[in-house]
Coordinates of C-alpha atoms in Angstrom, one line a residue:
M6 CA -18.1 -18.4 17.4
T7 CA -15.0 -17.3 19.5
K8 CA -13.3 -14.8 17.2
P9 CA -9.4 -16.2 16.9
T10 CA -7.1 -14.2 18.8
T11 CA -5.3 -10.9 17.8
Q12 CA -1.7 -11.3 17.4
Y13 CA 0.6 -8.5 15.5
T14 CA 3.8 -8.3 13.5
K15 CA 5.7 -5.6 12.6
S16 CA 6.0 -4.0 8.8
G17 CA 8.3 -2.0 8.7
R18 CA 8.3 0.0 12.1
L19 CA 4.3 -0.4 12.3
S20 CA 2.4 -3.4 13.9
I21 CA 0.0 -5.2 11.6
A22 CA -3.0 -6.9 13.4
Y23 CA -3.7 -10.8 12.2
Q24 CA -5.9 -13.5 12.9
V25 CA -5.5 -17.0 12.0
L26 CA -8.6 -19.2 11.7
G27 CA -8.3 -23.2 10.7
D28 CA -6.2 -25.6 10.0
G29 CA -6.2 -26.3 6.6
P30 CA -4.0 -28.2 4.1
I31 CA -3.2 -24.7 2.3
D32 CA -3.2 -20.9 3.4
M33 CA -5.3 -18.3 2.2
V34 CA -4.7 -14.6 2.8
Y35 CA -7.8 -12.7 3.2
V36 CA -7.2 -8.6 2.4
P37 CA -10.5 -6.7 3.2
G38 CA -11.1 -3.8 0.8
W39 CA -11.5 0.0 1.7
V40 CA -11.3 -0.1 5.8
S41 CA -11.7 -3.1 8.2
N42 CA -11.8 -4.5 11.9
I43 CA -10.7 -8.1 11.9
D44 CA -12.6 -8.2 15.6
L45 CA -16.0 -6.4 14.8
M46 CA -16.1 -9.1 11.8
W47 CA -17.3 -11.4 13.8
R48 CA -20.1 -9.0 15.2
N49 CA -21.8 -9.9 11.9
P50 CA -23.2 -13.5 11.5
E51 CA -23.0 -13.6 7.8
L52 CA -19.3 -12.8 7.9
S53 CA -18.2 -14.8 10.6
D54 CA -20.0 -17.3 8.8
F55 CA -18.9 -17.4 5.7
L56 CA -14.9 -17.0 7.0
V57 CA -16.0 -20.3 9.0
K58 CA -17.2 -22.4 6.3
L59 CA -13.9 -20.6 4.0
S60 CA -11.6 -22.0 7.2
K61 CA -13.3 -25.4 7.1
Q62 CA -10.9 -25.9 3.5
V63 CA -7.9 -23.7 4.0
R64 CA -5.9 -22.1 7.3
L65 CA -7.2 -18.5 6.8
I66 CA -5.3 -15.5 7.3
L67 CA -7.2 -12.2 8.3
F68 CA -5.3 -9.3 8.5
D69 CA -6.2 -4.8 9.0
K70 CA -4.1 -3.2 6.5
R71 CA -2.0 -0.5 7.7
G72 CA -4.2 2.7 8.7
T73 CA -7.5 0.5 9.2
G74 CA -8.9 -1.3 12.4
L75 CA -6.2 -2.3 15.0
S76 CA -3.5 -1.7 12.5
D77 CA -1.1 1.5 13.5
R78 CA -2.0 4.7 11.8
V79 CA 1.2 6.2 12.4
T80 CA 1.6 7.7 8.6
E81 CA -1.2 8.2 6.9
L82 CA -0.6 8.0 3.4
S83 CA 0.3 4.7 2.0
T84 CA 1.2 3.2 -1.7
L85 CA -0.1 -0.7 -3.0
E86 CA 3.5 -1.2 -2.5
E87 CA 4.0 -0.8 1.3
R88 CA 0.0 -2.7 1.5
M89 CA 2.3 -5.5 -0.4
D90 CA 4.7 -5.5 2.4
D91 CA 2.3 -5.8 5.1
I92 CA 0.5 -9.2 3.3
R93 CA 4.4 -10.5 3.2
A94 CA 4.8 -9.5 6.9
V95 CA 1.9 -11.1 8.1
M96 CA 2.5 -14.5 5.8
D97 CA 6.3 -14.3 7.2
A98 CA 5.0 -14.3 10.9
V99 CA 2.9 -17.4 10.7
G100 CA 4.9 -18.9 8.7
S101 CA 3.3 -19.5 5.5
Q102 CA 5.7 -19.8 2.4
K103 CA 2.5 -20.0 -0.3
A104 CA -1.1 -19.1 0.1
I105 CA -3.8 -18.2 -1.8
L106 CA -4.7 -14.7 -2.1
F107 CA -8.3 -13.6 -1.5
G108 CA -9.0 -9.8 -1.8
H109 CA -12.2 -7.7 -1.8
S110 CA -12.6 -4.4 -4.0
E111 CA -9.5 -2.4 -3.4
G112 CA -7.6 -5.3 -1.4
G113 CA -7.9 -7.1 -4.5
S114 CA -5.8 -5.1 -6.4
V115 CA -3.4 -4.8 -3.6
C116 CA -3.1 -8.8 -4.4
A117 CA -3.3 -8.9 -7.8
L118 CA -0.2 -6.4 -7.3
F119 CA 1.5 -9.0 -4.9
A120 CA 0.4 -12.2 -7.4
A121 CA 2.2 -10.3 -10.5
T122 CA 5.2 -9.3 -8.5
Y123 CA 5.3 -12.3 -5.9
P124 CA 4.7 -15.5 -8.0
Q125 CA 6.6 -17.9 -6.3
R126 CA 4.8 -17.1 -2.9
T127 CA 1.3 -17.2 -4.8
I128 CA -0.7 -20.3 -5.2
S129 CA -4.0 -18.9 -6.8
L130 CA -5.7 -15.4 -6.8
I131 CA -9.3 -14.9 -6.1
T132 CA -10.8 -11.5 -6.3
F133 CA -14.3 -10.1 -5.5
G134 CA -15.4 -6.9 -7.0
V135 CA -12.1 -5.5 -7.7
F136 CA -11.2 -2.8 -9.7
A137 CA -8.0 -2.0 -11.6
K138 CA -8.5 1.7 -11.7
R139 CA -10.5 4.3 -9.4
R140 CA -10.8 7.4 -12.0
Y141 CA -13.0 7.5 -14.9
A142 CA -10.6 7.7 -18.4
E143 CA -11.5 7.0 -21.9
D144 CA -9.9 3.5 -22.1
Y145 CA -11.7 2.9 -18.5
P146 CA -15.2 4.6 -18.5
W147 CA -17.0 2.7 -15.8
A148 CA -14.9 4.5 -12.7
P149 CA -16.1 7.3 -11.0
T150 CA -15.5 10.6 -12.8
D151 CA -13.5 13.7 -10.3
E152 CA -16.6 14.9 -9.7
E153 CA -18.2 12.1 -8.2
R154 CA -15.0 11.6 -5.9
Q155 CA -15.1 14.6 -4.8
E156 CA -18.9 13.8 -3.4
V157 CA -17.9 10.5 -1.8
Y158 CA -15.0 12.9 -0.1
D159 CA -17.3 15.3 1.1
M160 CA -19.6 12.7 2.4
I161 CA -17.1 11.7 4.5
E162 CA -16.0 14.5 5.9
T163 CA -19.2 15.1 7.3
S164 CA -20.8 12.1 7.7
W165 CA -18.7 9.4 7.8
G166 CA -20.3 5.9 8.8
S167 CA -23.8 7.5 9.1
N168 CA -26.8 6.7 7.3
E169 CA -25.8 10.0 5.0
M170 CA -22.9 8.3 3.5
D171 CA -25.6 5.7 1.9
L172 CA -24.1 2.6 2.7
A173 CA -26.7 0.8 1.7
S174 CA -25.7 0.8 -1.5
L175 CA -22.6 -1.4 -0.6
A176 CA -25.8 -4.2 0.6
P177 CA -29.7 -3.6 -1.0
S178 CA -30.6 -6.5 0.0
R179 CA -30.0 -5.4 3.5
S180 CA -31.0 -2.2 3.4
K181 CA -34.3 -2.6 5.7
D182 CA -32.7 -4.5 8.1
P183 CA -31.4 -1.8 10.8
I184 CA -29.7 -4.3 12.8
F185 CA -27.2 -5.1 9.9
M186 CA -26.7 -1.4 8.7
E187 CA -26.1 -0.6 12.5
W188 CA -23.7 -2.9 12.5
L189 CA -22.2 -2.1 9.1
A190 CA -22.0 1.8 10.2
S191 CA -20.0 0.9 13.5
Y192 CA -17.7 -1.5 11.6
F193 CA -16.7 1.2 9.3
R194 CA -16.5 3.9 11.8
S195 CA -14.3 1.6 14.1
G196 CA -12.0 0.8 11.0
A197 CA -11.0 4.0 10.3
S198 CA -11.5 7.7 11.8
P199 CA -12.7 10.2 9.4
S200 CA -9.3 11.8 8.6
A201 CA -7.9 8.0 7.8
A202 CA -10.8 7.3 5.7
L203 CA -10.8 10.2 3.9
V204 CA -6.6 9.7 2.9
L205 CA -7.6 6.1 2.3
T206 CA -10.7 7.1 -0.2
K207 CA -7.7 9.3 -1.8
M208 CA -5.6 6.6 -2.1
N209 CA -7.7 4.4 -3.9
T210 CA -8.6 7.3 -5.9
Q211 CA -5.1 7.3 -7.5
V212 CA -4.9 3.2 -7.9
D213 CA -4.0 1.7 -11.4
I214 CA -2.8 -1.4 -11.8
I215 CA -4.1 -1.7 -15.8
D216 CA -0.4 -2.0 -16.9
I217 CA 0.1 -5.2 -14.8
L218 CA -2.8 -7.3 -14.8
Q219 CA -1.0 -8.7 -18.1
N220 CA 2.4 -10.1 -15.7
I221 CA -0.3 -11.8 -13.8
D222 CA 0.6 -15.5 -14.4
V223 CA -1.0 -17.4 -11.4
P224 CA -4.7 -18.9 -11.8
T225 CA -7.1 -16.3 -11.2
L226 CA -10.7 -16.7 -10.3
L227 CA -13.0 -13.1 -10.5
L228 CA -16.2 -13.0 -8.8
Y229 CA -18.8 -10.0 -9.7
R230 CA -22.6 -9.3 -9.1
T231 CA -23.7 -8.3 -12.0
D232 CA -25.7 -4.9 -10.7
D233 CA -23.2 -4.4 -8.2
I234 CA -23.4 0.1 -8.0
D235 CA -20.0 0.5 -6.4
V236 CA -17.8 -1.9 -9.3
K237 CA -19.1 -2.6 -12.4
V238 CA -18.8 -5.8 -13.8
E239 CA -17.8 -4.6 -17.3
E240 CA -14.5 -4.0 -14.9
G241 CA -14.4 -7.5 -14.5
K242 CA -14.8 -8.2 -18.0
F243 CA -12.6 -5.9 -18.9
I244 CA -9.6 -7.1 -16.2
A245 CA -10.1 -10.8 -17.2
E246 CA -9.6 -10.2 -20.7
R247 CA -5.9 -9.0 -19.7
I248 CA -5.3 -12.1 -17.0
K249 CA -4.2 -15.1 -18.6
H250 CA -5.4 -18.5 -16.8
S251 CA -8.6 -15.9 -15.8
K252 CA -12.0 -17.2 -14.7
F253 CA -14.4 -14.7 -14.8
I254 CA -18.0 -15.4 -12.8
E255 CA -21.1 -13.7 -12.8
F256 CA -23.9 -13.5 -9.6
P257 CA -26.9 -12.0 -10.0
G258 CA -27.9 -9.6 -7.3
N259 CA -26.2 -5.9 -6.7
D260 CA -24.5 -6.5 -2.9
H261 CA -20.9 -4.8 -3.2
L262 CA -19.9 -7.3 -0.2
F263 CA -19.7 -10.7 -0.9
W264 CA -21.0 -12.3 2.6
V265 CA -24.6 -10.8 1.9
G266 CA -26.8 -11.9 -0.8
D267 CA -26.5 -15.7 -2.4
A268 CA -22.6 -15.6 -0.7
E269 CA -23.5 -19.5 -0.6
A270 CA -23.2 -19.5 -4.1
V271 CA -19.9 -17.2 -4.2
L272 CA -18.5 -19.6 -1.5
R273 CA -19.6 -23.1 -3.7
E274 CA -17.2 -21.2 -7.1
M275 CA -14.3 -20.6 -4.5
F276 CA -14.4 -24.0 -3.2
E277 CA -14.4 -25.6 -6.5
F278 CA -11.7 -23.1 -7.6
I279 CA -9.6 -24.5 -4.7
R280 CA -10.2 -28.4 -4.8
L281 CA -8.6 -27.6 -8.6
G282 CA -5.5 -27.6 -6.7
H283 CA -3.3 -25.7 -9.1
Q284 CA 0.0 -27.5 -10.1
Q285 CA 3.0 -25.6 -8.3
Q286 CA 5.1 -23.7 -11.1
V287 CA 8.5 -22.4 -11.1
F288 CA 8.5 -18.7 -12.5
D289 CA 11.2 -17.6 -14.1
R290 CA 9.3 -14.6 -15.0
V291 CA 8.6 -11.8 -12.3
L292 CA 6.7 -8.3 -12.5
A293 CA 9.5 -6.0 -11.2
T294 CA 10.7 -2.3 -11.2
I295 CA 14.0 -2.1 -13.2
L296 CA 16.9 0.7 -12.1
K297 CA 19.3 2.0 -14.7
V298 CA 22.5 4.2 -13.1
G299 CA 24.6 5.3 -15.6
F300 CA 27.7 7.8 -14.9
Q301 CA 30.9 8.6 -16.4
T302 CA 33.0 6.6 -14.2
E303 CA 34.6 3.3 -13.9
D304 CA 35.7 3.7 -10.6
R305 CA 34.9 0.6 -8.9
V306 CA 34.9 2.1 -5.6
N307 CA 31.5 4.4 -6.6
I308 CA 30.3 1.0 -7.8
T309 CA 30.6 -1.0 -5.0
R310 CA 28.9 2.8 -3.3
I311 CA 26.1 2.4 -5.6
E312 CA 25.7 -1.7 -4.8
E313 CA 25.6 -0.8 -1.0
K314 CA 22.6 1.7 -1.9
I315 CA 20.7 -0.4 -3.7
N316 CA 20.9 -3.8 -0.9
Q317 CA 19.5 -1.0 1.4
Y318 CA 16.9 -0.5 -0.1
R319 CA 16.1 -4.5 -0.9
G320 CA 17.1 -4.1 -4.3
T321 CA 19.5 -6.9 -6.2
F322 CA 22.3 -5.6 -7.9
H323 CA 22.7 -7.7 -10.9
S324 CA 25.4 -6.2 -13.7
D325 CA 27.0 -3.3 -14.0
D326 CA 28.9 -2.4 -18.3
S327 CA 30.9 0.3 -19.8
Q328 CA 26.9 2.7 -19.5
Y329 CA 25.4 1.4 -16.5
V330 CA 24.8 -0.5 -13.3
T331 CA 21.0 -2.6 -13.2
A332 CA 19.2 -4.0 -10.1
T333 CA 16.2 -4.5 -9.4
F334 CA 13.2 -3.8 -6.7
D335 CA 10.2 -5.4 -6.2
G336 CA 8.6 -2.1 -5.9
P337 CA 8.6 1.5 -7.7
S338 CA 8.8 3.6 -4.6
K339 CA 11.9 1.8 -3.0
A340 CA 13.7 2.1 -6.4
V341 CA 13.2 5.8 -6.8
H342 CA 14.1 6.9 -3.4
C343 CA 17.6 4.6 -4.3
A344 CA 18.2 6.4 -7.5
L345 CA 17.4 9.8 -5.7
E346 CA 20.1 8.8 -2.9
I347 CA 22.3 7.6 -5.6
R348 CA 22.1 10.5 -7.4
G349 CA 22.7 12.7 -3.8
M350 CA 25.9 10.6 -3.0
L351 CA 27.6 10.7 -6.0
L352 CA 27.1 14.6 -6.7
S353 CA 28.7 15.0 -3.3
S354 CA 31.6 13.9 -5.4
G355 CA 30.9 15.6 -8.2
I356 CA 29.9 13.0 -10.1
F357 CA 26.9 13.3 -12.3
T358 CA 24.3 10.4 -13.0
S359 CA 21.7 9.8 -15.8
Q360 CA 18.8 7.0 -14.1
A361 CA 16.0 5.4 -15.2
I362 CA 12.9 3.4 -13.9
H363 CA 10.6 0.9 -15.3
I364 CA 8.2 -2.1 -14.0
G365 CA 7.4 -4.6 -16.4
E366 CA 7.8 -8.8 -16.5
C367 CA 11.6 -9.5 -16.0
L368 CA 13.5 -12.7 -17.3
I369 CA 16.2 -13.3 -14.7
S370 CA 18.9 -16.3 -14.9
E371 CA 20.4 -18.4 -12.5
E372 CA 23.4 -16.0 -12.9
S373 CA 21.1 -13.4 -12.2
H374 CA 21.4 -12.0 -15.6
V375 CA 18.0 -9.5 -16.2
G376 CA 16.3 -10.1 -20.0
G377 CA 13.3 -9.5 -21.5
S378 CA 11.2 -6.7 -23.2
A379 CA 10.9 -4.6 -20.1
N380 CA 14.6 -4.3 -19.3
Q381 CA 14.9 -3.5 -23.0
L382 CA 12.8 -0.7 -22.7
S383 CA 14.1 0.4 -19.5
S384 CA 17.8 0.9 -21.5
E385 CA 16.0 2.6 -24.4
L386 CA 14.2 5.2 -21.5
W387 CA 18.0 5.2 -19.5
A388 CA 19.0 6.8 -23.6
C389 CA 17.0 9.7 -23.0
A390 CA 17.6 10.8 -19.8
N391 CA 20.1 13.9 -19.5
S392 CA 23.2 13.9 -16.8
G393 CA 21.1 14.7 -13.3
E394 CA 17.8 13.6 -14.4
I395 CA 15.4 10.8 -13.5
L396 CA 12.9 9.3 -15.7
I397 CA 10.4 7.2 -14.7
S398 CA 7.6 5.7 -17.0
S399 CA 4.3 6.3 -16.9
T400 CA 3.5 2.4 -15.2
V401 CA 6.1 3.3 -12.3
K402 CA 4.5 6.8 -12.1
N403 CA 0.8 4.5 -11.7
L404 CA 2.3 2.8 -8.4
L405 CA 3.7 5.8 -7.0
F406 CA 0.7 7.7 -4.9
G407 CA 1.7 8.1 -1.3
S408 CA 5.1 7.8 -2.0
G409 CA 5.8 11.2 -1.4
V410 CA 7.6 11.5 -4.5
E411 CA 6.9 14.3 -7.1
I412 CA 7.1 14.2 -10.6
I413 CA 6.7 16.6 -13.9
E414 CA 5.6 16.2 -17.5
K415 CA 8.3 15.3 -20.1
P416 CA 7.8 15.9 -23.6
D417 CA 6.4 12.3 -25.2
L418 CA 9.1 10.1 -26.9
D419 CA 7.4 8.3 -29.5
H420 CA 9.1 5.6 -29.9
L421 CA 8.9 4.6 -26.2
P422 CA 5.0 2.5 -25.2
F423 CA 4.7 5.0 -22.5
E424 CA 4.3 8.2 -21.3
V425 CA 7.8 9.3 -20.4
L426 CA 7.9 11.4 -16.2
A427 CA 10.8 12.9 -14.4
V428 CA 11.4 12.9 -10.5
K429 CA 10.8 16.4 -9.5
P430 CA 13.2 18.2 -7.8
E431 CA 13.1 19.8 -4.5
N432 CA 15.6 22.5 -5.0
K433 CA 17.1 23.4 -7.9
R434 CA 21.3 25.0 -8.7
E435 CA 23.5 25.3 -11.1
L436 CA 26.8 23.7 -11.0
K437 CA 29.6 23.3 -13.5
A438 CA 30.5 19.8 -15.1
D439 CA 33.5 20.5 -16.9
V440 CA 32.8 23.3 -19.2
E441 CA 28.8 23.2 -19.2
V442 CA 26.7 24.2 -16.8
Q443 CA 24.1 21.9 -15.7
M444 CA 21.1 21.6 -13.6
A445 CA 21.7 19.3 -10.7
L446 CA 18.7 18.1 -8.0
T447 CA 19.2 18.0 -4.3
P448 CA 17.1 14.7 -3.4
V449 CA 15.0 14.5 -0.2
H450 CA 14.7 10.7 0.5
N451 CA 11.5 10.8 2.1
Y452 CA 11.7 7.6 3.7
S453 CA 14.9 7.6 5.3
F454 CA 13.5 11.7 6.6
L455 CA 10.2 9.7 8.2
E456 CA 12.5 6.7 10.1
N457 CA 14.5 9.9 11.6
V458 CA 11.6 11.9 12.5
L459 CA 10.1 8.5 13.9
Q460 CA 13.2 7.5 15.9
S461 CA 13.4 10.6 17.9
I462 CA 9.9 10.6 18.3
E463 CA 10.5 7.1 20.0
E464 CA 13.4 8.2 21.9
H465 CA 11.6 11.2 23.8
L466 CA 8.0 9.3 24.2
T467 CA 8.2 9.7 28.0
D468 CA 9.1 13.3 27.4
E469 CA 6.5 15.4 27.9
H470 CA 8.2 18.9 26.8
F471 CA 9.4 17.0 24.1
G472 CA 8.5 19.3 20.5
V473 CA 9.4 20.8 17.9
E474 CA 12.3 23.0 18.4
L475 CA 14.2 19.7 19.8
L476 CA 12.7 17.5 16.9
C477 CA 14.2 20.0 14.2
K478 CA 17.6 19.8 16.0
E479 CA 17.7 16.1 16.3
V480 CA 16.6 15.8 12.2
G481 CA 18.9 18.6 10.8
T482 CA 15.9 20.7 9.7
S483 CA 14.6 24.1 10.3
E484 CA 11.2 24.1 11.7
R485 CA 9.3 25.5 8.1
Q486 CA 11.1 22.8 6.5
L487 CA 9.9 20.2 8.7
Q488 CA 6.3 21.6 9.0
R489 CA 6.4 21.5 5.1
K490 CA 7.8 18.1 4.6
L491 CA 5.8 16.4 6.9
K492 CA 2.9 17.6 5.5
R493 CA 3.5 16.6 2.5
I494 CA 4.2 12.8 3.6
T495 CA 2.1 12.2 6.4
N496 CA -0.4 14.5 5.9
K497 CA 0.5 15.7 9.2
S498 CA 2.0 18.8 11.0
P499 CA 5.0 17.9 13.5
N500 CA 2.8 18.2 16.8
Q501 CA -0.1 16.3 15.1
L502 CA 2.5 13.4 14.2
V503 CA 4.3 13.4 17.8
R504 CA 0.9 13.1 19.3
S505 CA -0.2 10.5 17.2
V506 CA 2.8 8.6 17.1
R507 CA 2.5 8.4 21.5
L508 CA -1.0 7.3 20.9
H509 CA -0.5 4.4 19.1
K510 CA 2.4 3.4 21.5
A511 CA -0.3 3.9 24.2
K512 CA -2.5 1.7 22.6
E513 CA 0.1 -0.9 21.8
L514 CA 0.8 -0.8 25.3
I515 CA -2.7 -1.8 26.1
L516 CA -3.2 -4.0 24.3
Q517 CA 0.1 -6.1 23.8
K518 CA 1.4 -5.4 27.0
N519 CA -1.7 -5.4 29.5
V520 CA -0.6 -1.8 30.5
I521 CA -3.2 0.1 32.6
V522 CA -4.5 2.9 30.9
S523 CA -3.1 5.4 32.9
E524 CA 0.1 3.6 33.0
A525 CA 0.3 3.8 29.6
A526 CA -0.7 7.3 28.9
Y527 CA 2.0 8.3 31.3
Q528 CA 4.7 6.3 29.7
T529 CA 4.3 8.0 26.2
G530 CA 4.3 11.7 27.8
F531 CA 0.7 12.3 28.8
N532 CA 0.4 14.0 32.6
S533 CA -3.3 14.5 32.2
M534 CA -5.5 12.2 31.7
S535 CA -8.7 13.8 30.8
Y536 CA -6.2 15.3 27.6
F537 CA -5.3 12.0 26.5
T538 CA -8.8 10.3 26.7
K539 CA -9.9 13.2 24.8
C540 CA -6.5 12.9 22.0
F541 CA -7.4 9.2 21.9
K542 CA -11.2 9.1 21.1
K543 CA -10.4 11.9 18.4
E544 CA -7.5 9.5 16.8
F545 CA -9.1 6.0 17.1
G546 CA -12.8 7.0 17.6
Y547 CA -13.4 5.5 21.1
P548 CA -12.2 6.4 24.5
P549 CA -9.0 4.1 25.6
S550 CA -11.4 2.5 28.2
Q551 CA -12.7 0.6 25.7
I552 CA -10.3 -1.1 23.5
K553 CA -10.1 -4.5 25.1
E554 CA -13.8 -4.5 25.1
L555 CA -13.9 -3.7 21.1

């Protein structure tokens, strides 16, 4: 069949590529695993046939998550929270208020978090070969060890998208088919560059959604193959025990890719699950990140300033009392960065804060009052915070990887059912509060800093002489600080980031604006076509002349 039209929508500052297929009565969002390329999906007969058959039952929405395929790769490190934002952005772009989520492998982990966080936008959850954790632990022994993950990192760095990557382990039943294996290698190469694939793999190593499984309250179908090498069937049984209303199905075979092997059996189970027509529910309990902010003042001006910061980070201000302000967020990264900004803002006025952040199931009333055990636990966590501290629970920590936030261990508090940690300071300086010398932490808001950097780069896209010196002046930092911060947040040097932003803008001009290659290069600050072509190929894995063909 002719592949659907590829379109773009914005998730924050990034462009996310998506396609829509079919016009069924309900929506389904398919979230691929690891890396993807929604254009190259249609070059494989089995995968395209599977998707077409699905689209006869639903309106099928496909997309490449940030960092993969046809979507932007400007910032390499991303959190599960940001990937949820990509799902929401694509749903909004196509006018989907509520959808079935279908996630494969790591894509299923993101879908699970989305279903817990946004149950009001989730009809049901279907996953194939999903894992709850990607790092060995005594309570989750099926995940790879650190040594095994390092072997994967090494293979990506030296043999990305080749036979040495042992891609046959993903689809053993097709390992002797050279046409299929060549397509699979090409699919991975087009889905991510070696550096992007490495960062995505390291991100997946840190995935840990065990603590949120109990908060998934939508009908869930968990699909696995008995002898899958990549994700063990025991992982599915572990997950099924923790998700209410879940149905576990085990298929014979060893393929990790759902569309090979006995794909018809997979489709039959999915169709049966979809046909059940799950009753629409009204959810008064949702998974939320709770922030408690306490400070020694009853000044309404400062409470108003705190509320403004909470709104800036898409949080919801709920209440304030004699001890603290309470707010909720749909992700831990937003809550932590908001807490850092609040601390810095009040510290500049000589006001010390003690803050705590926990994630769990909340009961939110019509009057916007927050209740439930997670709210009580966040209050108990806040009571343990010293002046100037931001304490977080281990549940929050497990979802922060890729956010640029560093954390430090705290002594265990036996009365709390989780490990307690603190947001690590970047700089320390002694300040006096009353007669006591206390330690205050100078916050670094990575998201705001990166936004300023990207805005500066975009404002100088056509200036071939724009470089680190001017960038430092515009964002108000030294070259050394700029190097260090960008390396930690994006894993790129300033020059690499400038070049990457320009290349992605050039790609966008060619794809969306039909600008010719040479003009796109000129409009993004490249005066040498040979240098532009060389950089483009290194960034995306193919020359600019092949964009539309691919």
